[in-house]
CSV table of C-alpha atoms in Angstrom, one decimal:
chain,number,residue,atom,x,y,z
A,1,MET,CA,44.8,-50.8,-119.7
A,2,THR,CA,41.2,-49.6,-120.1
A,3,SER,CA,39.9,-52.7,-118.3
A,4,LEU,CA,42.5,-52.4,-115.5
A,5,ARG,CA,41.6,-48.7,-114.9
A,6,ALA,CA,37.9,-49.6,-114.9
A,7,LEU,CA,38.5,-52.4,-112.4
A,8,TRP,CA,40.4,-50.1,-110.1
A,9,LYS,CA,37.6,-47.5,-110.2
A,10,LEU,CA,35.1,-50.3,-109.5
A,11,LEU,CA,37.0,-51.4,-106.5
A,12,ARG,CA,37.4,-47.9,-105.2
A,13,GLY,CA,33.6,-47.3,-105.7
A,14,LEU,CA,32.8,-50.5,-103.8
A,15,TRP,CA,35.0,-49.4,-100.9
A,16,HIS,CA,33.2,-46.0,-101.0
A,17,VAL,CA,29.9,-47.7,-100.8
A,18,LEU,CA,31.1,-49.7,-97.7
A,19,VAL,CA,32.3,-46.5,-96.1
A,20,GLY,CA,28.9,-45.0,-96.8
A,21,MET,CA,27.1,-47.9,-95.1
A,22,TRP,CA,29.4,-47.5,-92.0
A,23,THR,CA,28.6,-43.8,-91.9
A,24,ILE,CA,24.9,-44.6,-91.9
A,25,TYR,CA,25.0,-47.2,-89.2
A,26,VAL,CA,27.6,-45.6,-86.9
A,27,ARG,CA,27.6,-41.8,-87.6
A,28,PHE,CA,24.1,-40.9,-88.7
A,29,PRO,CA,22.5,-41.6,-85.2
A,30,GLN,CA,24.7,-38.8,-83.8
A,31,LEU,CA,24.0,-36.3,-86.5
A,32,SER,CA,21.3,-33.7,-87.1
A,33,ILE,CA,19.1,-33.9,-90.2
A,34,GLU,CA,21.1,-31.0,-91.8
A,35,GLN,CA,24.4,-32.8,-91.1
A,36,ARG,CA,23.1,-36.1,-92.6
A,37,GLU,CA,22.0,-34.2,-95.7
A,38,ALA,CA,25.5,-32.6,-96.1
A,39,ARG,CA,27.2,-36.1,-95.6
A,40,VAL,CA,24.9,-37.6,-98.4
A,41,GLN,CA,25.8,-34.8,-100.8
A,42,THR,CA,29.5,-35.0,-100.1
A,43,TRP,CA,29.4,-38.8,-100.4
A,44,ALA,CA,27.7,-38.5,-103.8
A,45,LEU,CA,30.2,-36.0,-105.1
A,46,GLN,CA,33.1,-38.2,-104.0
A,47,PHE,CA,31.5,-41.2,-105.7
A,48,LEU,CA,31.2,-39.4,-109.0
A,49,ALA,CA,34.8,-38.3,-108.7
A,50,LEU,CA,36.1,-41.8,-108.0
A,51,TRP,CA,34.4,-43.0,-111.1
A,52,GLY,CA,35.7,-40.2,-113.2
A,53,ILE,CA,32.4,-38.5,-113.8
A,54,HIS,CA,32.4,-34.7,-113.7
A,55,LEU,CA,29.3,-32.8,-112.5
A,56,ARG,CA,28.1,-29.7,-114.3
A,57,VAL,CA,25.2,-27.8,-112.6
A,58,LEU,CA,23.2,-25.2,-114.5
A,59,GLY,CA,20.6,-23.0,-112.9
A,60,GLN,CA,19.9,-22.8,-109.2
A,61,PRO,CA,18.4,-25.6,-107.1
A,62,VAL,CA,15.8,-24.6,-104.5
A,63,LEU,CA,17.5,-23.5,-101.3
A,64,THR,CA,14.9,-24.8,-98.9
A,65,GLY,CA,11.7,-26.8,-98.9
A,66,PRO,CA,8.9,-27.4,-99.3
A,67,ALA,CA,9.5,-28.3,-102.9
A,68,LEU,CA,9.2,-31.1,-105.4
A,69,ILE,CA,11.9,-31.7,-107.9
A,70,VAL,CA,10.8,-33.4,-111.1
A,71,ALA,CA,13.4,-34.9,-113.4
A,72,ASN,CA,13.8,-37.2,-116.4
A,73,HIS,CA,15.3,-40.6,-115.7
A,74,ILE,CA,18.2,-42.2,-117.6
A,75,SER,CA,20.4,-44.3,-115.4
A,76,TRP,CA,21.0,-46.0,-112.0
A,77,LEU,CA,23.5,-43.1,-111.6
A,78,ASP,CA,20.8,-40.4,-111.6
A,79,ILE,CA,20.2,-40.5,-107.9
A,80,SER,CA,23.8,-40.0,-107.1
A,81,VAL,CA,24.1,-37.2,-109.6
A,82,ILE,CA,21.1,-35.3,-108.3
A,83,HIS,CA,22.2,-35.9,-104.7
A,84,ALA,CA,25.6,-34.4,-105.6
A,85,ALA,CA,23.8,-31.3,-107.0
A,86,ARG,CA,21.2,-30.9,-104.3
A,87,HIS,CA,20.3,-33.3,-101.5
A,88,CYS,CA,16.6,-34.4,-101.6
A,89,ARG,CA,14.5,-37.3,-100.6
A,90,PHE,CA,13.7,-39.6,-103.5
A,91,VAL,CA,10.6,-41.6,-104.2
A,92,SER,CA,11.7,-45.1,-105.4
A,93,LYS,CA,10.1,-48.5,-106.0
A,94,SER,CA,9.8,-50.6,-102.9
A,95,ASP,CA,12.0,-53.5,-104.0
A,96,ILE,CA,15.1,-51.3,-104.0
A,97,ARG,CA,14.9,-51.3,-100.2
A,98,ALA,CA,15.9,-55.0,-100.2
A,99,TRP,CA,18.8,-54.6,-102.7
A,100,PRO,CA,22.2,-55.4,-101.2
A,101,LEU,CA,24.3,-52.3,-100.3
A,102,VAL,CA,22.1,-50.0,-102.5
A,103,GLY,CA,19.1,-50.4,-100.3
A,104,THR,CA,21.0,-49.4,-97.2
A,105,LEU,CA,22.3,-46.3,-98.8
A,106,ALA,CA,18.9,-45.3,-100.3
A,107,THR,CA,17.2,-45.7,-96.9
A,108,GLY,CA,19.9,-43.8,-95.1
A,109,ALA,CA,19.5,-41.0,-97.6
A,110,GLY,CA,15.8,-40.7,-96.7
A,111,THR,CA,14.2,-42.5,-99.6
A,112,LEU,CA,10.4,-42.9,-99.6
A,113,TYR,CA,9.3,-46.3,-101.0
A,114,ILE,CA,6.3,-47.0,-103.1
A,115,GLU,CA,4.7,-50.2,-104.5
A,116,ARG,CA,4.3,-49.0,-108.1
A,117,THR,CA,1.7,-51.7,-109.0
A,118,SER,CA,-0.6,-50.8,-106.2
A,119,ARG,CA,-3.1,-47.9,-106.6
A,120,LYS,CA,-3.8,-47.9,-102.9
A,121,ASP,CA,-0.1,-47.5,-102.2
A,122,ALA,CA,0.2,-44.7,-104.7
A,123,LEU,CA,-2.5,-42.8,-102.8
A,124,ARG,CA,-0.6,-43.4,-99.5
A,125,MET,CA,2.6,-42.1,-101.1
A,126,VAL,CA,0.9,-38.9,-102.3
A,127,LYS,CA,-0.2,-38.2,-98.8
A,128,ASP,CA,3.3,-39.1,-97.3
A,129,MET,CA,5.0,-36.8,-99.9
A,130,ALA,CA,2.6,-34.0,-99.1
A,131,ASP,CA,3.2,-34.4,-95.4
A,132,ALA,CA,7.0,-34.4,-95.9
A,133,MET,CA,6.9,-31.3,-98.0
A,134,LYS,CA,4.7,-29.5,-95.4
A,135,ASP,CA,7.4,-30.3,-92.9
A,136,GLY,CA,9.9,-28.5,-95.2
A,137,ASP,CA,11.4,-31.4,-97.1
A,138,VAL,CA,12.6,-31.4,-100.7
A,139,ILE,CA,11.3,-34.5,-102.5
A,140,ALA,CA,12.4,-35.7,-106.0
A,141,VAL,CA,10.5,-38.0,-108.4
A,142,PHE,CA,11.0,-39.4,-111.9
A,143,PRO,CA,7.5,-39.1,-113.4
A,144,GLU,CA,8.5,-41.2,-116.4
A,145,GLY,CA,8.3,-44.2,-114.1
A,146,THR,CA,11.2,-45.9,-115.7
A,147,THR,CA,14.4,-45.1,-117.5
A,148,SER,CA,14.8,-43.9,-121.1
A,149,ASP,CA,17.9,-43.1,-123.2
A,150,GLY,CA,17.3,-39.4,-122.7
A,151,ARG,CA,16.7,-38.6,-126.4
A,152,GLU,CA,12.9,-38.9,-126.1
A,153,LEU,CA,11.3,-38.4,-122.8
A,154,LEU,CA,8.5,-40.9,-122.0
A,155,PRO,CA,5.1,-39.6,-121.0
A,156,PHE,CA,4.9,-38.3,-117.5
A,157,HIS,CA,2.7,-40.1,-114.9
A,158,ALA,CA,0.8,-37.4,-113.1
A,159,ASN,CA,-0.1,-39.2,-109.9
A,160,LEU,CA,2.8,-38.0,-107.7
A,161,ILE,CA,2.5,-34.4,-108.9
A,162,GLN,CA,-0.7,-34.3,-106.9
A,163,ALA,CA,1.4,-34.2,-103.7
A,164,ALA,CA,2.7,-30.8,-104.6
A,165,ILE,CA,-0.9,-29.6,-105.2
A,166,LEU,CA,-2.0,-30.9,-101.8
A,167,ALA,CA,1.1,-29.4,-100.1
A,168,GLU,CA,0.7,-26.1,-102.0
A,169,ALA,CA,4.4,-26.5,-102.8
A,170,PRO,CA,6.4,-25.4,-105.8
A,171,VAL,CA,7.7,-27.9,-108.4
A,172,GLN,CA,11.2,-27.4,-109.8
A,173,PRO,CA,11.8,-29.0,-113.2
A,174,MET,CA,15.2,-30.5,-113.7
A,175,SER,CA,16.8,-32.0,-116.8
A,176,LEU,CA,19.6,-34.6,-116.6
A,177,GLN,CA,21.9,-35.8,-119.4
A,178,PHE,CA,25.3,-37.5,-119.8
A,179,VAL,CA,27.7,-36.2,-122.4
A,180,ASP,CA,31.1,-37.1,-123.6
A,181,ALA,CA,33.6,-34.8,-122.0
A,182,ARG,CA,35.7,-34.5,-125.1
A,183,THR,CA,33.1,-34.1,-127.9
A,184,GLY,CA,30.1,-32.7,-126.0
A,185,GLU,CA,27.9,-35.3,-127.7
A,186,PRO,CA,25.4,-37.4,-125.6
A,187,SER,CA,27.0,-40.4,-123.9
A,188,PHE,CA,24.7,-43.4,-123.7
A,189,ALA,CA,27.2,-45.4,-121.6
A,190,PRO,CA,25.3,-44.9,-118.3
A,191,CYS,CA,21.9,-45.8,-119.8
A,192,TYR,CA,20.1,-48.5,-118.0
A,193,ILE,CA,17.2,-49.5,-120.3
A,194,GLY,CA,15.7,-52.5,-122.1
A,195,ASP,CA,17.9,-55.6,-121.8
A,196,ASP,CA,20.7,-53.8,-119.9
A,197,THR,CA,21.9,-55.4,-116.7
A,198,LEU,CA,23.1,-53.3,-113.8
A,199,ILE,CA,26.6,-54.8,-114.0
A,200,GLY,CA,26.7,-54.3,-117.8
A,201,SER,CA,25.7,-50.7,-117.5
A,202,MET,CA,28.2,-50.1,-114.7
A,203,TRP,CA,31.1,-51.7,-116.7
A,204,ARG,CA,30.1,-49.7,-119.8
A,205,THR,CA,30.2,-46.5,-117.8
A,206,LEU,CA,33.6,-47.4,-116.2
A,207,THR,CA,35.2,-48.2,-119.6
A,208,ALA,CA,33.7,-45.2,-121.5
A,209,PRO,CA,35.6,-42.0,-122.3
A,210,PRO,CA,35.3,-39.3,-119.6
A,211,ILE,CA,31.7,-38.4,-118.9
A,212,VAL,CA,30.1,-35.2,-117.8
A,213,ALA,CA,26.7,-35.4,-115.9
A,214,VAL,CA,24.8,-32.2,-116.8
A,215,VAL,CA,22.1,-31.1,-114.4
A,216,HIS,CA,20.0,-28.2,-115.4
A,217,PHE,CA,17.6,-26.7,-112.8
A,218,GLY,CA,14.6,-24.7,-114.1
A,219,GLU,CA,12.6,-22.0,-112.3
A,220,PRO,CA,10.3,-23.4,-109.5
A,221,GLN,CA,6.7,-23.1,-110.5
A,222,LEU,CA,3.3,-23.3,-108.7
A,223,ALA,CA,0.2,-25.1,-110.0
A,224,ASN,CA,-1.6,-21.8,-110.7
A,225,GLY,CA,-4.9,-23.6,-111.2
A,226,ARG,CA,-3.6,-26.5,-113.3
A,227,ASP,CA,-4.6,-30.0,-112.4
A,228,ARG,CA,-2.0,-32.7,-112.0
A,229,ARG,CA,-2.2,-33.9,-115.6
A,230,ALA,CA,-1.9,-30.4,-117.2
A,231,TRP,CA,0.9,-29.6,-114.8
A,232,ALA,CA,2.8,-32.9,-115.6
A,233,HIS,CA,2.4,-32.2,-119.3
A,234,ASP,CA,3.9,-28.6,-118.9
A,235,LEU,CA,6.7,-29.9,-116.7
A,236,ARG,CA,7.7,-32.5,-119.3
A,237,GLN,CA,7.9,-29.8,-122.0
A,238,THR,CA,9.9,-27.6,-119.7
A,239,ILE,CA,12.4,-30.4,-119.0
A,240,ILE,CA,12.8,-31.0,-122.7
A,241,HIS,CA,13.6,-27.3,-123.2
A,242,LEU,CA,16.1,-27.4,-120.3
A,243,ARG,CA,17.8,-30.4,-121.8
A,244,ASP,CA,18.1,-28.8,-125.2
A,245,ALA,CA,19.2,-25.4,-124.0
């Protein structure tokens, strides 16, 4: 029965992805930016519900930009979880743009793409992020650069934090974790690390006991004279405190 329920959720999720693609191609050209953002947030909430994942939001996300949201990174689910809590434009590795289905959804949601192995492209991205924030956008990054299991945060890369300094924008730290709905203990089913495959992680998530995605927003903060490395270090410590609160 568990496998049948998981298969049913998988099929419903796939249909929801196809509906999302139709919305991007057909409806988005007729919508304002605000309407598009609302559609993305609604789509993400519905996707989590279809997969039996409950969202719990602690703290208050920034109401308007400019702002940079900085979060820890656990799973392929993270972007949908954060979009469900607060629409933002993500910075993601460039190869995601070419992924079937996912690339279309990411691009439609306003994702900014970076070639992570290119220092020159990182400099370009910092400028693009700063310009977007100056225009009032809320941008989100995962400064760990890759996923972890959430128990120990990886060191934060400080490069993209420079965009907030250039834009004189606040940074809002945000912690993300997945917990077992019944026990309250951490759930590692959605993890996507090491030798995990995307399909394997998805199936593990679908067959796991009910999961709660917990998003905890901290207070926005300004650089106040800190350089990007000092600020990245402080943000990492704040996110650990938010996660453990």
